[in-house]
PDB file of C-alpha atoms and ligand atoms in Angstrom:
ATOM      1  CA  MET A 812     -21.515  13.946  13.931  1.00  0.00           C
ATOM      2  CA  ALA A 813     -20.992  17.695  13.358  1.00  0.00           C
ATOM      3  CA  TYR A 814     -17.463  18.977  12.911  1.00  0.00           C
ATOM      4  CA  GLU A 815     -16.176  22.517  12.616  1.00  0.00           C
ATOM      5  CA  ASN A 816     -13.503  21.997   9.960  1.00  0.00           C
ATOM      6  CA  VAL A 817     -14.483  18.713   8.331  1.00  0.00           C
ATOM      7  CA  ARG A 818     -17.530  17.701   6.299  1.00  0.00           C
ATOM      8  CA  VAL A 819     -18.500  14.085   5.721  1.00  0.00           C
ATOM      9  CA  GLU A 820     -21.078  12.961   3.196  1.00  0.00           C
ATOM     10  CA  ARG A 821     -22.165   9.409   2.523  1.00  0.00           C
ATOM     11  CA  GLU A 822     -23.418   8.759  -0.989  1.00  0.00           C
ATOM     12  CA  GLU A 823     -25.249   5.832  -2.500  1.00  0.00           C
ATOM     13  CA  GLY A 824     -23.120   3.007  -3.757  1.00  0.00           C
ATOM     14  CA  GLY A 825     -20.829   2.759  -0.720  1.00  0.00           C
ATOM     15  CA  VAL A 826     -18.857   5.970  -1.335  1.00  0.00           C
ATOM     16  CA  ALA A 827     -18.136   8.602   1.322  1.00  0.00           C
ATOM     17  CA  LEU A 828     -16.682  12.054   0.737  1.00  0.00           C
ATOM     18  CA  VAL A 829     -14.583  13.903   3.290  1.00  0.00           C
ATOM     19  CA  TRP A 830     -13.902  17.609   2.862  1.00  0.00           C
ATOM     20  CA  VAL A 831     -11.264  19.500   4.789  1.00  0.00           C
ATOM     21  CA  HIS A 832     -13.204  22.681   5.411  1.00  0.00           C
ATOM     22  CA  ARG A 833     -11.176  25.665   6.605  1.00  0.00           C
ATOM     23  CA  PRO A 834     -11.571  27.934   3.598  1.00  0.00           C
ATOM     24  CA  ASP A 835     -10.230  31.082   5.301  1.00  0.00           C
ATOM     25  CA  LYS A 836      -6.885  29.340   5.835  1.00  0.00           C
ATOM     26  CA  LEU A 837      -6.776  27.414   2.550  1.00  0.00           C
ATOM     27  CA  ASN A 838      -7.802  24.285   4.497  1.00  0.00           C
ATOM     28  CA  ALA A 839      -4.574  24.287   6.558  1.00  0.00           C
ATOM     29  CA  LEU A 840      -4.451  21.551   9.188  1.00  0.00           C
ATOM     30  CA  ASN A 841      -4.644  23.012  12.665  1.00  0.00           C
ATOM     31  CA  ASP A 842      -4.771  20.672  15.663  1.00  0.00           C
ATOM     32  CA  ALA A 843      -8.575  20.736  15.761  1.00  0.00           C
ATOM     33  CA  THR A 844      -8.808  19.726  12.094  1.00  0.00           C
ATOM     34  CA  ILE A 845      -6.396  16.853  12.599  1.00  0.00           C
ATOM     35  CA  ARG A 846      -8.482  15.644  15.546  1.00  0.00           C
ATOM     36  CA  GLU A 847     -11.708  15.934  13.569  1.00  0.00           C
ATOM     37  CA  LEU A 848     -10.253  14.143  10.548  1.00  0.00           C
ATOM     38  CA  SER A 849      -9.055  11.314  12.797  1.00  0.00           C
ATOM     39  CA  GLU A 850     -12.536  10.961  14.275  1.00  0.00           C
ATOM     40  CA  ALA A 851     -14.192  11.169  10.868  1.00  0.00           C
ATOM     41  CA  PHE A 852     -11.976   8.448   9.407  1.00  0.00           C
ATOM     42  CA  GLY A 853     -12.530   6.302  12.528  1.00  0.00           C
ATOM     43  CA  GLY A 854     -16.274   6.544  11.874  1.00  0.00           C
ATOM     44  CA  LEU A 855     -15.885   5.633   8.205  1.00  0.00           C
ATOM     45  CA  GLN A 856     -13.684   2.664   9.096  1.00  0.00           C
ATOM     46  CA  ALA A 857     -16.376   1.314  11.417  1.00  0.00           C
ATOM     47  CA  ASP A 858     -19.185   1.855   8.886  1.00  0.00           C
ATOM     48  CA  ALA A 859     -19.603  -1.341   6.872  1.00  0.00           C
ATOM     49  CA  GLU A 860     -21.745   0.486   4.313  1.00  0.00           C
ATOM     50  CA  VAL A 861     -18.734   2.614   3.298  1.00  0.00           C
ATOM     51  CA  ARG A 862     -16.455   0.831   0.857  1.00  0.00           C
ATOM     52  CA  ALA A 863     -14.386   3.674  -0.611  1.00  0.00           C
ATOM     53  CA  VAL A 864     -13.623   7.215   0.493  1.00  0.00           C
ATOM     54  CA  ILE A 865     -12.721  10.431  -1.340  1.00  0.00           C
ATOM     55  CA  LEU A 866     -10.724  13.069   0.538  1.00  0.00           C
ATOM     56  CA  THR A 867     -10.676  16.582  -0.880  1.00  0.00           C
ATOM     57  CA  GLY A 868     -10.445  20.247   0.049  1.00  0.00           C
ATOM     58  CA  ALA A 869     -13.442  22.547   0.407  1.00  0.00           C
ATOM     59  CA  GLU A 870     -13.785  25.499  -1.916  1.00  0.00           C
ATOM     60  CA  ALA A 871     -11.550  28.330  -0.716  1.00  0.00           C
ATOM     61  CA  LYS A 872     -10.485  31.709  -2.093  1.00  0.00           C
ATOM     62  CA  ARG A 873      -7.752  29.879  -4.000  1.00  0.00           C
ATOM     63  CA  PRO A 874      -8.260  26.213  -4.928  1.00  0.00           C
ATOM     64  CA  SER A 875      -6.763  24.210  -2.085  1.00  0.00           C
ATOM     65  CA  PHE A 876      -6.615  20.591  -1.072  1.00  0.00           C
ATOM     66  CA  VAL A 877      -4.703  21.465   2.105  1.00  0.00           C
ATOM     67  CA  ALA A 878      -2.111  24.290   2.218  1.00  0.00           C
ATOM     68  CA  GLY A 879      -0.112  22.577   4.950  1.00  0.00           C
ATOM     69  CA  ALA A 880       0.026  22.168   8.681  1.00  0.00           C
ATOM     70  CA  ASP A 881      -1.054  25.345  10.443  1.00  0.00           C
ATOM     71  CA  ILE A 882       1.976  27.620  10.488  1.00  0.00           C
ATOM     72  CA  ALA A 883       0.511  29.932  13.151  1.00  0.00           C
ATOM     73  CA  GLU A 884       0.127  27.019  15.580  1.00  0.00           C
ATOM     74  CA  MET A 885       3.698  25.856  14.967  1.00  0.00           C
ATOM     75  CA  ALA A 886       5.296  29.290  15.374  1.00  0.00           C
ATOM     76  CA  GLU A 887       5.940  29.031  19.118  1.00  0.00           C
ATOM     77  CA  GLN A 888       6.034  25.252  19.571  1.00  0.00           C
ATOM     78  CA  THR A 889       8.456  23.726  22.068  1.00  0.00           C
ATOM     79  CA  PRO A 890      10.293  20.503  21.179  1.00  0.00           C
ATOM     80  CA  LEU A 891       7.808  18.438  23.198  1.00  0.00           C
ATOM     81  CA  GLU A 892       4.837  20.121  21.540  1.00  0.00           C
ATOM     82  CA  ALA A 893       6.452  19.613  18.134  1.00  0.00           C
ATOM     83  CA  ARG A 894       6.947  15.921  18.874  1.00  0.00           C
ATOM     84  CA  ALA A 895       3.309  15.506  19.935  1.00  0.00           C
ATOM     85  CA  ARG A 896       2.140  17.425  16.847  1.00  0.00           C
ATOM     86  CA  SER A 897       4.207  15.197  14.562  1.00  0.00           C
ATOM     87  CA  GLN A 898       2.852  12.091  16.281  1.00  0.00           C
ATOM     88  CA  ARG A 899      -0.755  13.263  15.917  1.00  0.00           C
ATOM     89  CA  GLY A 900      -0.253  14.070  12.235  1.00  0.00           C
ATOM     90  CA  GLN A 901       1.473  10.758  11.618  1.00  0.00           C
ATOM     91  CA  ALA A 902      -1.270   8.889  13.487  1.00  0.00           C
ATOM     92  CA  LEU A 903      -3.906  10.470  11.233  1.00  0.00           C
ATOM     93  CA  CYS A 904      -1.924   9.546   8.116  1.00  0.00           C
ATOM     94  CA  SER A 905      -1.393   5.985   9.345  1.00  0.00           C
ATOM     95  CA  ARG A 906      -5.096   5.661  10.138  1.00  0.00           C
ATOM     96  CA  ILE A 907      -5.910   6.615   6.536  1.00  0.00           C
ATOM     97  CA  GLU A 908      -3.230   4.319   5.134  1.00  0.00           C
ATOM     98  CA  ARG A 909      -4.514   1.375   7.196  1.00  0.00           C
ATOM     99  CA  LEU A 910      -8.219   2.189   6.872  1.00  0.00           C
ATOM    100  CA  GLY A 911      -8.938  -1.118   5.161  1.00  0.00           C
ATOM    101  CA  LYS A 912     -10.868   0.724   2.433  1.00  0.00           C
ATOM    102  CA  PRO A 913      -9.279   2.669  -0.378  1.00  0.00           C
ATOM    103  CA  VAL A 914      -9.054   6.422   0.085  1.00  0.00           C
ATOM    104  CA  ILE A 915      -8.710   8.574  -3.034  1.00  0.00           C
ATOM    105  CA  ALA A 916      -7.133  11.991  -2.534  1.00  0.00           C
ATOM    106  CA  ALA A 917      -8.839  14.372  -4.962  1.00  0.00           C
ATOM    107  CA  VAL A 918      -6.120  17.029  -4.998  1.00  0.00           C
ATOM    108  CA  ASN A 919      -8.118  20.067  -6.079  1.00  0.00           C
ATOM    109  CA  GLY A 920      -5.450  22.741  -5.520  1.00  0.00           C
ATOM    110  CA  PHE A 921      -2.544  23.433  -3.180  1.00  0.00           C
ATOM    111  CA  ALA A 922      -1.252  20.237  -1.553  1.00  0.00           C
ATOM    112  CA  LEU A 923       1.676  21.634   0.390  1.00  0.00           C
ATOM    113  CA  GLY A 924       3.532  20.313   3.397  1.00  0.00           C
ATOM    114  CA  GLY A 925       1.055  18.478   5.625  1.00  0.00           C
ATOM    115  CA  GLY A 926      -1.394  18.600   2.716  1.00  0.00           C
ATOM    116  CA  LEU A 927       0.882  16.572   0.488  1.00  0.00           C
ATOM    117  CA  GLU A 928       1.698  14.291   3.412  1.00  0.00           C
ATOM    118  CA  LEU A 929      -2.015  13.649   3.850  1.00  0.00           C
ATOM    119  CA  ALA A 930      -2.352  12.872   0.141  1.00  0.00           C
ATOM    120  CA  LEU A 931       0.666  10.547   0.337  1.00  0.00           C
ATOM    121  CA  ALA A 932      -1.118   8.486   2.991  1.00  0.00           C
ATOM    122  CA  CYS A 933      -4.082   7.962   0.643  1.00  0.00           C
ATOM    123  CA  HIS A 934      -4.150   4.928  -1.631  1.00  0.00           C
ATOM    124  CA  LEU A 935      -4.759   6.834  -4.881  1.00  0.00           C
ATOM    125  CA  ARG A 936      -4.063  10.436  -5.818  1.00  0.00           C
ATOM    126  CA  PHE A 937      -6.047  12.187  -8.558  1.00  0.00           C
ATOM    127  CA  ALA A 938      -5.143  15.815  -9.223  1.00  0.00           C
ATOM    128  CA  ALA A 939      -6.692  18.835 -10.911  1.00  0.00           C
ATOM    129  CA  ASP A 940      -4.471  20.155 -13.696  1.00  0.00           C
ATOM    130  CA  THR A 941      -4.188  23.410 -11.707  1.00  0.00           C
ATOM    131  CA  ALA A 942      -2.909  21.732  -8.512  1.00  0.00           C
ATOM    132  CA  LEU A 943       0.493  22.469  -6.998  1.00  0.00           C
ATOM    133  CA  LEU A 944       2.165  19.850  -4.842  1.00  0.00           C
ATOM    134  CA  GLY A 945       5.242  20.176  -2.670  1.00  0.00           C
ATOM    135  CA  LEU A 946       6.993  19.961   0.655  1.00  0.00           C
ATOM    136  CA  PRO A 947       8.001  23.584   1.390  1.00  0.00           C
ATOM    137  CA  GLU A 948       8.922  22.918   5.045  1.00  0.00           C
ATOM    138  CA  VAL A 949      12.629  23.709   4.665  1.00  0.00           C
ATOM    139  CA  THR A 950      11.727  27.154   3.319  1.00  0.00           C
ATOM    140  CA  LEU A 951      10.187  27.730   6.763  1.00  0.00           C
ATOM    141  CA  GLY A 952      13.178  26.298   8.611  1.00  0.00           C
ATOM    142  CA  ILE A 953      11.387  23.087   9.627  1.00  0.00           C
ATOM    143  CA  ILE A 954      11.188  19.564   8.191  1.00  0.00           C
ATOM    144  CA  PRO A 955       8.156  17.513   7.122  1.00  0.00           C
ATOM    145  CA  GLY A 956       6.724  15.863  10.223  1.00  0.00           C
ATOM    146  CA  PHE A 957       3.614  13.988   9.075  1.00  0.00           C
ATOM    147  CA  GLY A 958       5.464  11.222   7.227  1.00  0.00           C
ATOM    148  CA  GLY A 959       6.624  13.105   4.124  1.00  0.00           C
ATOM    149  CA  THR A 960      10.306  12.225   4.439  1.00  0.00           C
ATOM    150  CA  GLN A 961       9.336   8.541   4.578  1.00  0.00           C
ATOM    151  CA  ARG A 962       6.390   8.110   2.219  1.00  0.00           C
ATOM    152  CA  LEU A 963       7.616  10.361  -0.602  1.00  0.00           C
ATOM    153  CA  PRO A 964      10.887   8.455  -1.287  1.00  0.00           C
ATOM    154  CA  ARG A 965       9.014   5.161  -1.027  1.00  0.00           C
ATOM    155  CA  LEU A 966       6.485   6.340  -3.608  1.00  0.00           C
ATOM    156  CA  ILE A 967       8.637   8.133  -6.211  1.00  0.00           C
ATOM    157  CA  GLY A 968      12.183   7.019  -5.367  1.00  0.00           C
ATOM    158  CA  LEU A 969      14.900   8.687  -3.333  1.00  0.00           C
ATOM    159  CA  GLY A 970      16.408  10.909  -6.054  1.00  0.00           C
ATOM    160  CA  PRO A 971      13.270  12.826  -7.079  1.00  0.00           C
ATOM    161  CA  ALA A 972      12.056  12.887  -3.460  1.00  0.00           C
ATOM    162  CA  LEU A 973      15.262  14.501  -2.221  1.00  0.00           C
ATOM    163  CA  GLU A 974      14.915  17.217  -4.847  1.00  0.00           C
ATOM    164  CA  LEU A 975      11.393  18.063  -3.691  1.00  0.00           C
ATOM    165  CA  ILE A 976      12.355  17.879  -0.016  1.00  0.00           C
ATOM    166  CA  ALA A 977      15.594  19.898  -0.283  1.00  0.00           C
ATOM    167  CA  THR A 978      14.418  22.653  -2.653  1.00  0.00           C
ATOM    168  CA  GLY A 979      10.992  23.015  -1.060  1.00  0.00           C
ATOM    169  CA  GLU A 980       9.722  23.986  -4.513  1.00  0.00           C
ATOM    170  CA  PRO A 981       6.276  22.773  -5.560  1.00  0.00           C
ATOM    171  CA  VAL A 982       5.586  20.884  -8.792  1.00  0.00           C
ATOM    172  CA  SER A 983       2.629  21.166 -11.137  1.00  0.00           C
ATOM    173  CA  ALA A 984       0.085  18.358 -11.438  1.00  0.00           C
ATOM    174  CA  ARG A 985       1.605  17.348 -14.805  1.00  0.00           C
ATOM    175  CA  GLU A 986       5.090  17.135 -13.306  1.00  0.00           C
ATOM    176  CA  ALA A 987       3.660  15.239 -10.321  1.00  0.00           C
ATOM    177  CA  TYR A 988       2.135  12.770 -12.786  1.00  0.00           C
ATOM    178  CA  ARG A 989       5.469  12.364 -14.568  1.00  0.00           C
ATOM    179  CA  LEU A 990       7.130  11.644 -11.216  1.00  0.00           C
ATOM    180  CA  GLY A 991       4.510   9.052 -10.276  1.00  0.00           C
ATOM    181  CA  LEU A 992       3.357  11.228  -7.412  1.00  0.00           C
ATOM    182  CA  VAL A 993      -0.237  11.352  -8.679  1.00  0.00           C
ATOM    183  CA  ASN A 994      -2.068   8.568 -10.512  1.00  0.00           C
ATOM    184  CA  ARG A 995      -4.062  10.744 -12.871  1.00  0.00           C
ATOM    185  CA  VAL A 996      -4.673  14.381 -13.802  1.00  0.00           C
ATOM    186  CA  PHE A 997      -8.048  15.879 -14.759  1.00  0.00           C
ATOM    187  CA  GLN A 998      -9.425  19.279 -15.662  1.00  0.00           C
ATOM    188  CA  ALA A 999     -10.371  20.939 -12.383  1.00  0.00           C
ATOM    189  CA  GLY A1000     -14.120  20.747 -13.072  1.00  0.00           C
ATOM    190  CA  GLU A1001     -13.942  17.021 -13.763  1.00  0.00           C
ATOM    191  CA  LEU A1002     -11.799  15.942 -10.823  1.00  0.00           C
ATOM    192  CA  LEU A1003     -14.472  15.074  -8.294  1.00  0.00           C
ATOM    193  CA  GLU A1004     -16.635  13.169 -10.761  1.00  0.00           C
ATOM    194  CA  ALA A1005     -13.600  11.156 -11.890  1.00  0.00           C
ATOM    195  CA  ALA A1006     -12.764  10.336  -8.272  1.00  0.00           C
ATOM    196  CA  ARG A1007     -16.394   9.348  -7.671  1.00  0.00           C
ATOM    197  CA  LYS A1008     -16.421   7.066 -10.695  1.00  0.00           C
ATOM    198  CA  CYS A1009     -13.278   5.317  -9.510  1.00  0.00           C
ATOM    199  CA  ALA A1010     -14.594   5.076  -5.937  1.00  0.00           C
ATOM    200  CA  ARG A1011     -17.833   3.496  -7.185  1.00  0.00           C
ATOM    201  CA  THR A1012     -15.896   0.947  -9.215  1.00  0.00           C
ATOM    202  CA  ILE A1013     -13.916  -0.001  -6.120  1.00  0.00           C
ATOM    203  CA  ALA A1014     -17.065  -0.049  -3.971  1.00  0.00           C
ATOM    204  CA  GLY A1015     -18.597  -2.629  -6.334  1.00  0.00           C
ATOM    205  CA  ASN A1016     -15.772  -5.081  -5.712  1.00  0.00           C
ATOM    206  CA  GLY A1017     -15.600  -7.564  -2.861  1.00  0.00           C
ATOM    207  CA  PRO A1018     -14.828  -5.404   0.192  1.00  0.00           C
ATOM    208  CA  VAL A1019     -12.915  -8.100   2.074  1.00  0.00           C
ATOM    209  CA  ALA A1020     -10.949  -8.873  -1.082  1.00  0.00           C
ATOM    210  CA  VAL A1021     -10.100  -5.186  -1.564  1.00  0.00           C
ATOM    211  CA  ARG A1022      -9.020  -4.897   2.073  1.00  0.00           C
ATOM    212  CA  LEU A1023      -6.820  -7.976   1.989  1.00  0.00           C
ATOM    213  CA  ALA A1024      -5.331  -7.141  -1.413  1.00  0.00           C
ATOM    214  CA  LEU A1025      -4.365  -3.662  -0.189  1.00  0.00           C
ATOM    215  CA  ASP A1026      -2.945  -5.168   2.972  1.00  0.00           C
ATOM    216  CA  ALA A1027      -0.858  -7.687   0.993  1.00  0.00           C
ATOM    217  CA  ALA A1028       0.528  -4.968  -1.277  1.00  0.00           C
ATOM    218  CA  GLN A1029       1.175  -2.427   1.482  1.00  0.00           C
ATOM    219  CA  ARG A1030       2.676  -4.726   4.112  1.00  0.00           C
ATOM    220  CA  GLY A1031       4.397  -6.807   1.469  1.00  0.00           C
ATOM    221  CA  SER A1032       6.237  -3.798   0.092  1.00  0.00           C
ATOM    222  CA  ALA A1033       8.090  -3.532   3.416  1.00  0.00           C
ATOM    223  CA  MET A1034       9.060  -7.240   3.321  1.00  0.00           C
ATOM    224  CA  SER A1035      11.512  -9.317   1.351  1.00  0.00           C
ATOM    225  CA  LEU A1036       9.965 -10.885  -1.774  1.00  0.00           C
ATOM    226  CA  ASP A1037       9.902 -14.325  -0.104  1.00  0.00           C
ATOM    227  CA  GLN A1038       8.164 -13.000   2.993  1.00  0.00           C
ATOM    228  CA  GLY A1039       5.730 -10.975   0.895  1.00  0.00           C
ATOM    229  CA  LEU A1040       4.831 -13.981  -1.231  1.00  0.00           C
ATOM    230  CA  ALA A1041       4.261 -16.096   1.889  1.00  0.00           C
ATOM    231  CA  TYR A1042       2.037 -13.343   3.336  1.00  0.00           C
ATOM    232  CA  GLU A1043       0.058 -13.183   0.087  1.00  0.00           C
ATOM    233  CA  THR A1044      -0.491 -16.946   0.234  1.00  0.00           C
ATOM    234  CA  GLU A1045      -1.872 -16.722   3.791  1.00  0.00           C
ATOM    235  CA  LEU A1046      -4.311 -13.984   2.775  1.00  0.00           C
ATOM    236  CA  PHE A1047      -5.279 -15.954  -0.340  1.00  0.00           C
ATOM    237  CA  ALA A1048      -6.146 -18.840   1.994  1.00  0.00           C
ATOM    238  CA  LEU A1049      -8.029 -16.530   4.355  1.00  0.00           C
ATOM    239  CA  ILE A1050     -10.192 -15.154   1.558  1.00  0.00           C
ATOM    240  CA  ALA A1051     -11.378 -18.705   0.879  1.00  0.00           C
ATOM    241  CA  SER A1052     -13.235 -18.524   4.209  1.00  0.00           C
ATOM    242  CA  THR A1053     -15.487 -15.710   2.972  1.00  0.00           C
ATOM    243  CA  GLU A1054     -18.995 -15.790   1.556  1.00  0.00           C
ATOM    244  CA  ASP A1055     -17.830 -13.085  -0.838  1.00  0.00           C
ATOM    245  CA  MET A1056     -15.405 -15.466  -2.517  1.00  0.00           C
ATOM    246  CA  ARG A1057     -18.139 -18.017  -3.101  1.00  0.00           C
ATOM    247  CA  GLU A1058     -20.524 -15.341  -4.339  1.00  0.00           C
ATOM    248  CA  GLY A1059     -17.966 -13.723  -6.659  1.00  0.00           C
ATOM    249  CA  LEU A1060     -16.891 -16.956  -8.330  1.00  0.00           C
ATOM    250  CA  LYS A1061     -20.435 -18.322  -8.548  1.00  0.00           C
ATOM    251  CA  ALA A1062     -21.750 -15.075 -10.036  1.00  0.00           C
ATOM    252  CA  PHE A1063     -19.114 -15.281 -12.772  1.00  0.00           C
ATOM    253  CA  LEU A1064     -20.092 -18.852 -13.618  1.00  0.00           C
ATOM    254  CA  GLU A1065     -23.792 -17.944 -13.583  1.00  0.00           C
ATOM    255  CA  LYS A1066     -23.083 -14.892 -15.814  1.00  0.00           C
ATOM    256  CA  ARG A1067     -24.608 -12.367 -13.409  1.00  0.00           C
ATOM    257  CA  PRO A1068     -23.186  -9.455 -11.377  1.00  0.00           C
ATOM    258  CA  ALA A1069     -21.905 -10.424  -7.933  1.00  0.00           C
ATOM    259  CA  ALA A1070     -23.703  -9.121  -4.838  1.00  0.00           C
ATOM    260  CA  PHE A1071     -20.932  -8.846  -2.263  1.00  0.00           C
ATOM    261  CA  ARG A1072     -21.914  -8.504   1.395  1.00  0.00           C
ATOM    262  CA  GLY A1073     -18.484  -8.011   2.869  1.00  0.00           C
ATOM    263  CA  GLN A1074     -18.591 -11.332   4.736  1.00  0.00           C
TER     264      GLN A1074
HETATM  265  N1  COA B1077      -0.956  27.609   7.856  1.00  0.00           N
HETATM  266  C1  COA B1077      -1.695  28.614   8.356  1.00  0.00           C
HETATM  267  N2  COA B1077      -2.333  29.517   7.584  1.00  0.00           N
HETATM  268  C2  COA B1077      -2.198  29.389   6.266  1.00  0.00           C
HETATM  269  C3  COA B1077      -1.439  28.374   5.678  1.00  0.00           C
HETATM  270  C4  COA B1077      -0.804  27.446   6.530  1.00  0.00           C
HETATM  271  N3  COA B1077      -0.092  26.420   6.071  1.00  0.00           N
HETATM  272  N4  COA B1077      -1.481  28.525   4.328  1.00  0.00           N
HETATM  273  C5  COA B1077      -2.258  29.596   4.094  1.00  0.00           C
HETATM  274  N5  COA B1077      -2.682  30.112   5.259  1.00  0.00           N
HETATM  275  C6  COA B1077      -3.552  31.285   5.466  1.00  0.00           C
HETATM  276  C7  COA B1077      -2.798  32.592   5.267  1.00  0.00           C
HETATM  277  O1  COA B1077      -2.078  32.946   6.439  1.00  0.00           O
HETATM  278  C8  COA B1077      -3.944  33.530   4.976  1.00  0.00           C
HETATM  279  O2  COA B1077      -4.578  33.844   6.189  1.00  0.00           O
HETATM  280  P1  COA B1077      -5.076  35.374   6.471  1.00  0.00           P
HETATM  281  O3  COA B1077      -6.024  35.666   5.335  1.00  0.00           O
HETATM  282  O4  COA B1077      -5.749  35.291   7.797  1.00  0.00           O
HETATM  283  O5  COA B1077      -3.840  36.209   6.420  1.00  0.00           O
HETATM  284  C9  COA B1077      -4.899  32.664   4.174  1.00  0.00           C
HETATM  285  O6  COA B1077      -4.564  31.319   4.490  1.00  0.00           O
HETATM  286  C10 COA B1077      -4.752  32.828   2.678  1.00  0.00           C
HETATM  287  O7  COA B1077      -3.399  32.600   2.352  1.00  0.00           O
HETATM  288  P2  COA B1077      -2.510  33.655   1.508  1.00  0.00           P
HETATM  289  O8  COA B1077      -1.086  33.367   1.800  1.00  0.00           O
HETATM  290  O9  COA B1077      -3.006  35.020   1.729  1.00  0.00           O
HETATM  291  O10 COA B1077      -2.895  33.194   0.031  1.00  0.00           O
HETATM  292  P3  COA B1077      -2.022  33.363  -1.293  1.00  0.00           P
HETATM  293  O11 COA B1077      -2.959  33.063  -2.384  1.00  0.00           O
HETATM  294  O12 COA B1077      -1.312  34.676  -1.299  1.00  0.00           O
HETATM  295  O13 COA B1077      -0.877  32.228  -1.188  1.00  0.00           O
HETATM  296  C11 COA B1077      -0.027  30.021  -0.697  1.00  0.00           C
HETATM  297  C12 COA B1077      -1.226  30.873  -1.209  1.00  0.00           C
HETATM  298  C13 COA B1077      -0.499  28.573  -0.574  1.00  0.00           C
HETATM  299  C14 COA B1077       1.109  30.118  -1.713  1.00  0.00           C
HETATM  300  C15 COA B1077       0.437  30.570   0.661  1.00  0.00           C
HETATM  301  O14 COA B1077      -0.689  30.674   1.503  1.00  0.00           O
HETATM  302  C16 COA B1077       1.441  29.696   1.354  1.00  0.00           C
HETATM  303  O15 COA B1077       2.604  29.700   0.986  1.00  0.00           O
HETATM  304  N6  COA B1077       1.025  28.960   2.412  1.00  0.00           N
HETATM  305  C17 COA B1077       1.909  28.158   3.217  1.00  0.00           C
HETATM  306  C18 COA B1077       2.285  26.887   2.488  1.00  0.00           C
HETATM  307  C19 COA B1077       3.246  26.086   3.307  1.00  0.00           C
HETATM  308  O16 COA B1077       4.381  26.473   3.510  1.00  0.00           O
HETATM  309  N7  COA B1077       2.777  24.956   3.804  1.00  0.00           N
HETATM  310  C20 COA B1077       3.582  24.047   4.567  1.00  0.00           C
HETATM  311  C21 COA B1077       3.441  24.320   5.998  1.00  0.00           C
HETATM  312  S1  COA B1077       4.394  23.164   6.931  1.00  0.00           S
END
């Protein structure tokens, strides 16, 4: 499917790449881009061949993952339009978070506002050492509306999150790493290959196992420990119904690589 502001590429080994492609606007998320990203991720979710996804920003005049929600579109929004915009942005982020396959944000430059919120919805965040990450909404007189006020404190803790949210000041990739906001930092030229390598490793694992393990960790983190442990047990039982479990354990015993079919 052809999009205007999004590029999707499927590679061998079960990895798909998604580029936000609005270079003139530093890949800012206008409504059309949010719609296209939602459709693109819907397609990747339905594609059993795809086992891991990398989300990154297309090359722009300054390196950008996504420089935010589109400020021009928000300038005249009414409260009802703002609510709908927030809901659409949140729905995209939730779709990514619940994709059932890991999504790696390869943060290749500015990840500001909606751009950081998009990265926060991904399962892993790798950053270029030149990247800048932040939630500058309050400097514009608005608040984060694509989940940033909720996901950031859950990821890095309330204290550091409040500093980022209230000052609106961005942090460097190194500082983001120190805060636990990004998993790893690479030289800019090595970022995509590092993300690919990680995505391929994930894609070689049992896809149902990866999906259920993510689900246990993500849902479980919103539960009490007792509830989370009980949920884990149910998923551990469910995985015993899969061919993949039999294949994975048998392959180990037969000293050969497993050939998972996602069933
Ligand atoms: N929404 C809409 N357009 C944006 C944008 C955004 N979030 N971020 C950048 N752009 C556009 C600029 O308006 C400019 O468009 P133009 O060439 O038609 O005038 C183009 O992208 C290049 O941006 P520019 O500001 O000229 O680049 P810069 O190198 O001087 O500054 C930034 C880069 C990222 C510091 C600056 O663009 C910026 O602060 N962007 C907004 C970041 C933000 O507040 N995001 C959160 C929004 S909720």
